[in-house]
Structures are given as structure tokens and as C-alpha cells.
mmCIF file of C-alpha atoms and ligand atoms in Angstrom:
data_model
loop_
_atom_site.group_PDB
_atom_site.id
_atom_site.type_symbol
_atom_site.label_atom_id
_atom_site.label_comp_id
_atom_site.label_asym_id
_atom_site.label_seq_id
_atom_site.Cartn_x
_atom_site.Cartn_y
_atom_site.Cartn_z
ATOM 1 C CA UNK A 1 120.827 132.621 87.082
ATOM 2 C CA UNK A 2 120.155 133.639 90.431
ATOM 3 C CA UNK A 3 117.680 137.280 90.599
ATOM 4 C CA UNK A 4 117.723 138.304 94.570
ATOM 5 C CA UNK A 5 117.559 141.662 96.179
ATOM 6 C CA UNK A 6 117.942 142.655 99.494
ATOM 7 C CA UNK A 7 114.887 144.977 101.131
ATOM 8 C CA UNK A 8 117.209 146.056 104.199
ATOM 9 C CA UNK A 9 117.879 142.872 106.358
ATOM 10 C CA UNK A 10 115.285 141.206 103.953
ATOM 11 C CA UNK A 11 116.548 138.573 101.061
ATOM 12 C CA UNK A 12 113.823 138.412 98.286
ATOM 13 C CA UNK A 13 114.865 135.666 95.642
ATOM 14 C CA UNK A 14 112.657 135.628 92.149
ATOM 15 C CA UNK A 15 111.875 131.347 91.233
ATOM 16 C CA UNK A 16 110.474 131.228 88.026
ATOM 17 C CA UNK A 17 107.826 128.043 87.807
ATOM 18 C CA UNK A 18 106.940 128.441 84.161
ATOM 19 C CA UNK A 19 107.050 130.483 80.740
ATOM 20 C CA UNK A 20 103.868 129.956 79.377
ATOM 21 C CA UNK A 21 102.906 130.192 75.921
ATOM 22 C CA UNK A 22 102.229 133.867 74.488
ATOM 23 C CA UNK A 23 99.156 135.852 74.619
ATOM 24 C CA UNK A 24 98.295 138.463 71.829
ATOM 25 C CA UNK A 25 97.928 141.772 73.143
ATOM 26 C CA UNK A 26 93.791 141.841 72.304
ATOM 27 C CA UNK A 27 92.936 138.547 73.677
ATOM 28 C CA UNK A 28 95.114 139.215 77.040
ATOM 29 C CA UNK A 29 93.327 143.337 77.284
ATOM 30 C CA UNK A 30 90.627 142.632 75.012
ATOM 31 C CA UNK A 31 89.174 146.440 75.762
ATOM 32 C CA UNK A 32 92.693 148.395 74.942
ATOM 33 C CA UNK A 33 92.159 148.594 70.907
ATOM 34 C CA UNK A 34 95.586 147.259 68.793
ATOM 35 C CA UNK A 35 96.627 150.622 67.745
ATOM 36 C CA UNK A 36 96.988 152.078 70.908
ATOM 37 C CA UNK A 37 99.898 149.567 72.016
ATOM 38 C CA UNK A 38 102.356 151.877 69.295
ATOM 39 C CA UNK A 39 103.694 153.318 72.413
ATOM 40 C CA UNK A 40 104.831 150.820 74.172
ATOM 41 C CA UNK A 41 105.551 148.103 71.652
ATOM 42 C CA UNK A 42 109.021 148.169 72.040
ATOM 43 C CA UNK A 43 108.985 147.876 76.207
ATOM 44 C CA UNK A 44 106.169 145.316 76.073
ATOM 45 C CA UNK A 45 105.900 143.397 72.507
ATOM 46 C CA UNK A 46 108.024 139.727 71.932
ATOM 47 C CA UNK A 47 109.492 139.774 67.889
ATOM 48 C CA UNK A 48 106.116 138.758 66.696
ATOM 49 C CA UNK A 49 103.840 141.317 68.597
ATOM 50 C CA UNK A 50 102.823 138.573 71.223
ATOM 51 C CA UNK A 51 102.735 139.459 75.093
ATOM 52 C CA UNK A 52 105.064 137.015 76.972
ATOM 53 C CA UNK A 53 103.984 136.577 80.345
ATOM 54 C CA UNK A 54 106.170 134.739 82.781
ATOM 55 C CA UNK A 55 105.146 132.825 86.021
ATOM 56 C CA UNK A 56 107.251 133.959 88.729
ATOM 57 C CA UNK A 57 107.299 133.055 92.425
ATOM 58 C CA UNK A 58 109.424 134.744 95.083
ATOM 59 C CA UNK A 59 110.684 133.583 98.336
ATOM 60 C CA UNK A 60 111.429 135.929 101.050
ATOM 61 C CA UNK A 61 113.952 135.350 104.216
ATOM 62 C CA UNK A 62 112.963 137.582 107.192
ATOM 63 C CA UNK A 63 113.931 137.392 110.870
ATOM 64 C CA UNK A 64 114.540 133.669 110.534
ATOM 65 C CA UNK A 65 111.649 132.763 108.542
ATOM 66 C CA UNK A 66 111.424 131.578 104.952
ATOM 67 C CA UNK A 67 108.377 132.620 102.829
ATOM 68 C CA UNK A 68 106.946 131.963 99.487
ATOM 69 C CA UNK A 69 104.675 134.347 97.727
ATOM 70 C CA UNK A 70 102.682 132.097 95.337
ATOM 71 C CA UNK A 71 103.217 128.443 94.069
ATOM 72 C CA UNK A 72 102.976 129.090 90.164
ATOM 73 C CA UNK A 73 100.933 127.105 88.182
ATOM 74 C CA UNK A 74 102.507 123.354 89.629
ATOM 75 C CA UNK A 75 103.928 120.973 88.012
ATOM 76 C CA UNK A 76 101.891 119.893 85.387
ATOM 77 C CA UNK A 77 102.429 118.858 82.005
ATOM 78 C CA UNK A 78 99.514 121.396 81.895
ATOM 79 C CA UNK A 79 96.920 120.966 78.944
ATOM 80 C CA UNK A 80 95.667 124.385 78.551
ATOM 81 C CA UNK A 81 99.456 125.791 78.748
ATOM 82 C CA UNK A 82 100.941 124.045 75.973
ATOM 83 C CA UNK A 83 101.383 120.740 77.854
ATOM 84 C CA UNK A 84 104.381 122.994 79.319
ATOM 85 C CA UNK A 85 105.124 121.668 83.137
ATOM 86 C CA UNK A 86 106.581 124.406 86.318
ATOM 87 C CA UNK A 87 109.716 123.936 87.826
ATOM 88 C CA UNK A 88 109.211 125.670 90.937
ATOM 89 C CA UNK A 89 110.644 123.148 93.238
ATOM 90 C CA UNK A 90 113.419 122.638 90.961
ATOM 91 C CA UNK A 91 114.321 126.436 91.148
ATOM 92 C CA UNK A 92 114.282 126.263 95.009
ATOM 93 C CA UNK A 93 116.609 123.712 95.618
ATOM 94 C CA UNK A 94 118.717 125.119 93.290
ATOM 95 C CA UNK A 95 118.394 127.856 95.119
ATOM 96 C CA UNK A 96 119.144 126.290 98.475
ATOM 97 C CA UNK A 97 115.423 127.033 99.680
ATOM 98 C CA UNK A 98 114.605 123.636 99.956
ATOM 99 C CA UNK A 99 110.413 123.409 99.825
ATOM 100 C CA UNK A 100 110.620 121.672 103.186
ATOM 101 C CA UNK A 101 111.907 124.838 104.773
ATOM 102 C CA UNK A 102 109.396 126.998 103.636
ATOM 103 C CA UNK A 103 107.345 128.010 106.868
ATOM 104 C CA UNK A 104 104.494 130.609 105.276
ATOM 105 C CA UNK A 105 103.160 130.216 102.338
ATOM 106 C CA UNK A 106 101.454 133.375 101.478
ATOM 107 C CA UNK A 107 98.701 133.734 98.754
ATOM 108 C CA UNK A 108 98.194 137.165 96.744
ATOM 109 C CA UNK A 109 95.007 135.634 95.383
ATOM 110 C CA UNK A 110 93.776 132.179 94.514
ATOM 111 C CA UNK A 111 94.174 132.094 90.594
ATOM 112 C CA UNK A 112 95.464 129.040 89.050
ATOM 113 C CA UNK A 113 98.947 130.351 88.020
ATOM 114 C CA UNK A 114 99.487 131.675 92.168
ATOM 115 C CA UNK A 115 98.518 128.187 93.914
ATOM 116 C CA UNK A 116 99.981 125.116 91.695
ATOM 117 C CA UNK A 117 102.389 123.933 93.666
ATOM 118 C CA UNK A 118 100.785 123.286 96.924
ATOM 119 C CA UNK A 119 99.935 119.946 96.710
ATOM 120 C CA UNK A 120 102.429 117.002 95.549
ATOM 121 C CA UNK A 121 100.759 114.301 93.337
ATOM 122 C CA UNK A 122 99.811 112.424 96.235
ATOM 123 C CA UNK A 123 97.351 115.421 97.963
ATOM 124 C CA UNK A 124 99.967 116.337 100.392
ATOM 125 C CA UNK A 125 101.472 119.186 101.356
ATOM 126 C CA UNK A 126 103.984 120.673 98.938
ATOM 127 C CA UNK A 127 105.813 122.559 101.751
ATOM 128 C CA UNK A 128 104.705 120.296 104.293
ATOM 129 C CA UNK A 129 106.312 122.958 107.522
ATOM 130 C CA UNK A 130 104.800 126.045 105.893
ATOM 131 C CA UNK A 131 101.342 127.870 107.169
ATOM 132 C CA UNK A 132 99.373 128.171 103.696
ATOM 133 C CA UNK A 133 97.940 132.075 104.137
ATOM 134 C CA UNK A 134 94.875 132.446 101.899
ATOM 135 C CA UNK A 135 92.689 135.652 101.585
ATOM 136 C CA UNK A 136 89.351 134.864 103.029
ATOM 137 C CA UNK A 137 87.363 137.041 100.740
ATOM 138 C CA UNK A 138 89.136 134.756 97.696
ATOM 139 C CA UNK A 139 88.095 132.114 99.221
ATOM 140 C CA UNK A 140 84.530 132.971 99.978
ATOM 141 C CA UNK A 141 84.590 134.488 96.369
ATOM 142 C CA UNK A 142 85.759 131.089 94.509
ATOM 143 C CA UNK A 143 83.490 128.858 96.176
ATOM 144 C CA UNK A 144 80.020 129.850 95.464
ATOM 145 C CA UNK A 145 78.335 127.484 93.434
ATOM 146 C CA UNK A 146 78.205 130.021 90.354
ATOM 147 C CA UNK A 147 81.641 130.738 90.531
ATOM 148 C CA UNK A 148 83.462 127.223 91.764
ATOM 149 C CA UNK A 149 82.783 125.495 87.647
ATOM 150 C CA UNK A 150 85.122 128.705 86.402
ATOM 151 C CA UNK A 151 88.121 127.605 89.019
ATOM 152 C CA UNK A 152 88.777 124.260 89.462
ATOM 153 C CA UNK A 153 92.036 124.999 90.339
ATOM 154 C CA UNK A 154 90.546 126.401 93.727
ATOM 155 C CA UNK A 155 89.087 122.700 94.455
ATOM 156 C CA UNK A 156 92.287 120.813 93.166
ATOM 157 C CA UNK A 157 94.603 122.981 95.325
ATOM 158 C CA UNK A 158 93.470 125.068 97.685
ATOM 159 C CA UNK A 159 90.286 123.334 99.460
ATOM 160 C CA UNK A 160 91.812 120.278 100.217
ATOM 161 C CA UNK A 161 93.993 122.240 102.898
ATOM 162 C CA UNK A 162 91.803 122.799 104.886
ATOM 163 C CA UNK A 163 90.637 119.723 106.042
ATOM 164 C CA UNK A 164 94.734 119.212 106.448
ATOM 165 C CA UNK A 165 94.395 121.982 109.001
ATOM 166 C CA UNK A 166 97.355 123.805 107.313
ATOM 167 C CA UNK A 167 95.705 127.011 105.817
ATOM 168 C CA UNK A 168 95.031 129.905 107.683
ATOM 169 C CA UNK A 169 92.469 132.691 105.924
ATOM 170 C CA UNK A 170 94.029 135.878 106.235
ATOM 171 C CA UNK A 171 92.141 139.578 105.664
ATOM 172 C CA UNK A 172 93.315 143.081 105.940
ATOM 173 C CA UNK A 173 96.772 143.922 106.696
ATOM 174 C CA UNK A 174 98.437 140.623 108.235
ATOM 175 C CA UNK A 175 102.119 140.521 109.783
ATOM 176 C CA UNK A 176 103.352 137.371 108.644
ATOM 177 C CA UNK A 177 107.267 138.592 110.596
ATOM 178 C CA UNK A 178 107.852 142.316 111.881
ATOM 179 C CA UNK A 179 108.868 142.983 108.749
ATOM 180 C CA UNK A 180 106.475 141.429 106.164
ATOM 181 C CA UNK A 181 102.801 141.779 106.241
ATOM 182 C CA UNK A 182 99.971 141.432 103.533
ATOM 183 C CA UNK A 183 98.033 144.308 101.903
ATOM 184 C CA UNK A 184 94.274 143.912 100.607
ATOM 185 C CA UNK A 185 94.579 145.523 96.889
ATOM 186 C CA UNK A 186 91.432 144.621 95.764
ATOM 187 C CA UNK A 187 89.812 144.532 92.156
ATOM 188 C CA UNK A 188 91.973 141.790 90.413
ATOM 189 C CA UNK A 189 90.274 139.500 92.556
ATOM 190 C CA UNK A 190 87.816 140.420 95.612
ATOM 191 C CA UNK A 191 90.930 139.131 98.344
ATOM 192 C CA UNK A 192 93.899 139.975 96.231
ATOM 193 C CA UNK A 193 96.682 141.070 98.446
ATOM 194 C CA UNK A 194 100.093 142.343 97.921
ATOM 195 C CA UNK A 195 102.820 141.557 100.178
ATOM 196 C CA UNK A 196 104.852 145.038 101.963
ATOM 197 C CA UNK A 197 108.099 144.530 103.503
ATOM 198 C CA UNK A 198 109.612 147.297 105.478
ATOM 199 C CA UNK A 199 113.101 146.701 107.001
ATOM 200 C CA UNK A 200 115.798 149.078 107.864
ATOM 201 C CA UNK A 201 113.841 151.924 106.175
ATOM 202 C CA UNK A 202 113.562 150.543 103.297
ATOM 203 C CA UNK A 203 110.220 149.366 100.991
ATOM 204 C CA UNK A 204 109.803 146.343 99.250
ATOM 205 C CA UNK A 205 106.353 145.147 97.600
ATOM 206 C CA UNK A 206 105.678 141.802 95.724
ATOM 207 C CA UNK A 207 102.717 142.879 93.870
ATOM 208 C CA UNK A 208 101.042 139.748 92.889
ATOM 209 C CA UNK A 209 98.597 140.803 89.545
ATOM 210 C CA UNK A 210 98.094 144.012 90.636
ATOM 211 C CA UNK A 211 100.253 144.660 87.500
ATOM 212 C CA UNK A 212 100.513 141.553 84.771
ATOM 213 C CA UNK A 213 102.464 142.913 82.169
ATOM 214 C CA UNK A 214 105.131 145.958 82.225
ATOM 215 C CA UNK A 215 102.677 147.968 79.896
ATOM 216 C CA UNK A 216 100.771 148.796 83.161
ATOM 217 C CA UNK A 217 103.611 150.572 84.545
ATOM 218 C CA UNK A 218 103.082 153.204 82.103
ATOM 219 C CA UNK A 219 99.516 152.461 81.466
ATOM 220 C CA UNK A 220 98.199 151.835 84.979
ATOM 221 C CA UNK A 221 94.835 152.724 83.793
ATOM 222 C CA UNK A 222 94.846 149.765 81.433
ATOM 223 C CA UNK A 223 93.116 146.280 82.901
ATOM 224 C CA UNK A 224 93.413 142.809 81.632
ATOM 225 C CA UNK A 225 90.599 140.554 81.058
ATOM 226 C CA UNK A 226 92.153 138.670 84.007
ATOM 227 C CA UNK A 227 91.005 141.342 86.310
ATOM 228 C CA UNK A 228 87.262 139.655 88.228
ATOM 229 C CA UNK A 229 86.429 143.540 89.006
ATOM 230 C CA UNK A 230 87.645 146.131 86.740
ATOM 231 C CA UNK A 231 87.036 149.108 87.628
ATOM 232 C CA UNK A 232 87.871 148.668 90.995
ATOM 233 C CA UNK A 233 90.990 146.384 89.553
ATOM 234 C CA UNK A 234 91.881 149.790 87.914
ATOM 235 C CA UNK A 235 91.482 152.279 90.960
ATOM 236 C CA UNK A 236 93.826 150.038 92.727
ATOM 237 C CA UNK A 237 96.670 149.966 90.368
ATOM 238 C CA UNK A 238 96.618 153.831 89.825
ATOM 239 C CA UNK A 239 96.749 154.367 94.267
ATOM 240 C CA UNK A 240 99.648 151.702 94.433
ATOM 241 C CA UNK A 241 101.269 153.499 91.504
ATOM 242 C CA UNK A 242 101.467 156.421 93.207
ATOM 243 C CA UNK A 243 102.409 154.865 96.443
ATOM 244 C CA UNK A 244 105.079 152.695 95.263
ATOM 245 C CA UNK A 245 107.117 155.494 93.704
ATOM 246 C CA UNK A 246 106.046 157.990 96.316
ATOM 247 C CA UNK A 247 107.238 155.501 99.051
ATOM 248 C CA UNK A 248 110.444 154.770 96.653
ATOM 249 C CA UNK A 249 109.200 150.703 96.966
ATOM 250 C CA UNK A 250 111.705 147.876 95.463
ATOM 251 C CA UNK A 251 109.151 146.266 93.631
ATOM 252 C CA UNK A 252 109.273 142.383 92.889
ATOM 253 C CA UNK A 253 106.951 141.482 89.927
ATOM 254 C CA UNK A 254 106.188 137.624 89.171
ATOM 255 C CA UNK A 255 104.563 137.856 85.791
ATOM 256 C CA UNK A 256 107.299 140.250 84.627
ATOM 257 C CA UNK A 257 110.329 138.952 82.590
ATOM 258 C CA UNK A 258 113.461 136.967 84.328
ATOM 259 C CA UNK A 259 116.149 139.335 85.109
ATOM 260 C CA UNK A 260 113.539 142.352 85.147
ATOM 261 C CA UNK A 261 111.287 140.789 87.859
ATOM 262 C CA UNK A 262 112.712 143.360 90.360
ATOM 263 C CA UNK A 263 112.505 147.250 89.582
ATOM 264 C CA UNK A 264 111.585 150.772 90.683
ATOM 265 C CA UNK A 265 108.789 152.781 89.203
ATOM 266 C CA UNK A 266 110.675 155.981 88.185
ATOM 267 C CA UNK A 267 109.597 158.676 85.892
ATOM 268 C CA UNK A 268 111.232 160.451 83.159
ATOM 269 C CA UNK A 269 109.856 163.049 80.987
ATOM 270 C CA UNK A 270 106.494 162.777 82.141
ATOM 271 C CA UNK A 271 106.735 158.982 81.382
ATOM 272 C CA UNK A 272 106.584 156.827 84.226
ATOM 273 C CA UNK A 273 108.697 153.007 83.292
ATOM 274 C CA UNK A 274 110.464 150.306 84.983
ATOM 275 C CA UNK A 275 113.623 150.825 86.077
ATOM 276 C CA UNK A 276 115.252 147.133 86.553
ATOM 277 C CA UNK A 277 116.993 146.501 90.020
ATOM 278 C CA UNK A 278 120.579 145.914 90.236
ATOM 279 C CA UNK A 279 120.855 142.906 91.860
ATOM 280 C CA UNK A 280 121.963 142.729 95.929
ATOM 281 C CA UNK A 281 119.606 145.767 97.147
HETATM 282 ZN ZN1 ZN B 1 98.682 135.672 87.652
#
């Protein structure tokens, strides 16, 4: 099933790499205590109580260009995910965005399930046309010594392209085309970036982890133990809250379900929730 929007003159397609297996709701926000999930349960809750995350990608058409926010978690079978394997290429073609077209490939942050894909099995590039954007303060974060043992996927693939000479380390806001740039929205991790588009007045915004499961659309205060810093993870999320429905953003959301990875932030008795996009714009 094909999910796409259209930001103005922008295409935004949702590519879903992999469904990994469930999380329960106090190992994935260890600090947010069982009972206070009642709320939401309904919105947020699989049948047996379990948070479903979903690993989404999205590629993004703009003046010409083709661009790819993340690379999922690649293609595996992967061990500590169930032995279950991404299908992010697979999705493309499909698609008819063929991974040799791709010509950005731009990085919200460097975590394991956001840069899979960019090598193939033989150390080369993935998307072997595309600029790989990384954010420099990820990368400066994930390769001190103390830190490198907790990522590994950082050294399996994202250092090796730079000695290919195809990654380019981006920092504050970044046009990738007139009508797509990055956005630092620090706290999940130190260079975690969002990625704006703007076209024909309207607002798009692939948010990357800012949010990682629906519940923090109505809980924005709410962090994950996924988050490196946060408090500052948190501060974030409550300012691009704000801005996104404020701004009256189309919002693209990889870790949300399929068929609800696009929506508006919209509230409704006080409540804020996600309001899933009708496909086309
Ligand atoms: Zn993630």
C-alpha cells in the first residue's frame, strides 16, 4: 500500500524497513509508572498491552532531487530484533524510487534503526549517487572511546563513509533543495535533526525520534529511555509541539504505525492527538 503526501510541490512517500518485535510500555519509558498509560491505552496499546513500534523511512522528491530520511535498521536477519530482516530497498523499488536514484541521504541522528541500510554486504554504498548528510555533533558524540562500545552500529555503517568520501557532516539549519532543509532538535541525541520542508506555503516536518510512539503527541512531556539527554530530549518535544500545530505542519512520523505515519497535531477538548493525513496533501 502506497502512504504519500504532497507538502505543496513536495512528494513525501512513507517506506517501511521493518516491524520490530514489541516493547512493553515500562521497559520502552521505564520512568512513566504502568498506571498512568490508562489514558491513552486505547490510542497507543497493541491487544496485549505491548507498544508496537514500526521502522519507517521516508523519501522526499523536491525540485528534481530525490531524498531519503533515514535507512532503517538494514537488512539484517538482525539478532537482537527477533532475527527479523528490513525491506527498505524492497519498498523503494516498489515504489519506483530505485536506491540508485537517491541523491541525499539525510540523517536525523545516527541510531541503529536510522542508518542500516547504507552499506550493501559488500561495504559499498547502498545509494551509491546519494550525498550521506550526517549531524556532526552525532558523530563527534558516538565516537568517543566511552561511548563507541554502546554503538557499533556507528562503526559498521556510518564510519566507513567517510573514508569513501561520500558523507558530508551537516550542523544547524542545512538546505539540502530550496525547499528542504535540516533542523537541530536536540536532546534525543546531541545532533538529532528534523527535516522542514516549506513549499507553496505549506509545512511539512519528518520528525525523526523527536516523538517515538503516538503517546507523545498527547504526552509530549513523556521521554523514552531511548532519549541520550532527557531533559533536554523533553524541552524539545514540548517547543516543536507547539510549533508544529502553531505552524499547521504535515507531519511524517517513521516509528509511527503504517497508514498513520502522516498526520496533523490538532487539539480537541483540551486534548491534543493525531489526526491521520488523508493521503495526496
Ligand atoms: Zn528510532
Amino acid at each position: 500500500m502506497t502512504e504519500k503526501i504532497n507538502v505543496g510541490g513536495v512528494e513525501v512517500w512513507a517506506l517501511l524497513d521493518m516491524i520490530p518485535p514489541p516493547y512493553t510500555p515500562d521497559d520502552f519509558f521505564p520512568s512513566i509508572p504502568l498506571d498512568w498509560w490508562e489514558p491513552y491505552r486505547k490510542e497507543v496499546f497493541d491487544q496485549d498491552g505491548n507498544l508496537q513500534l514500526y521502522y519507517g523511512c521516508f523519501a522526499i522528491r523536491s525540485q528534481g532531487k530525490l531524498i531519503l530520511v533515514d535507512t532503517g535498521m538494514g537488512p539484517g536477519p538482525h539478532p537482537e530484533r527477533g532475527n527479523r530482516r528490513g525491506e527498505l530497498t524492497d519498498r523503494m523499488r516498489e515504489e519506483g524510487l530505485p536506491p540508485e536514484e537517491v541523491d541525499y541521504v539525510v540523517h536525523t541522528h545516527l541510531h541503529g534503526d536510522h542508518v542500516g541500510w547504507n552499506l550493501d554486504t559488500h561495504g559499498k554504498p547502498t545509494f551509491p549517487s546519494a550525498r550521506y548528510l550526517a549531524p556532526r555533533a552525532d558523530w563527534e558524540y558516538f565516537r568517543q572511546p566511552e561511548i563507541a562500545p554502546t554503538a557499533p552500529f556507528v562503526a559498521e555503517s556510518v564510519v566507513p563513509l567517510e573514508p569513501l568520501g561520500v558523507m558530508d557532516l551537516v550542523e544547524g539549519e542545512h538546505s539540502v533543495t530550496d525547499e528542504v532543509a535540516t533542523l537541530p532538535t536536540p536532546g534525543h541525541t546531541p545532533g538529532h535533526q528534523t527535516v522542514m520542508i516549506a513549499s507553496q506555503g505549506q509545512q511539512g516536518l519528518v520528525t525523526g525520534d523527536l516523538v517515538q510512539s503516538m503517546v507523545q503527541v498527547m504526552r509530549p512531556d513523556w521521554g523514552s529511555r531511548a532519549d541520550v539527554d532527557s531533559e533536554q530530549a523533553r524541552e524539545t518535544r514540548l517547543a516543536m509541539m507547539e510549533r508544529i500545530q502553531q505552524e499547521n505542519m504535515l507531519v511524517a512520523a517513521g516509528h509511527f504505525p503504517t497508514g498513520a505515519h502522516f498526520g496533523r497535531i490538532v487539539t480537541s477538548e483540551g486534548r491534543r492527538y493525531w489526526q491521520i493525513a488523508k493521503p495526496g496533501g
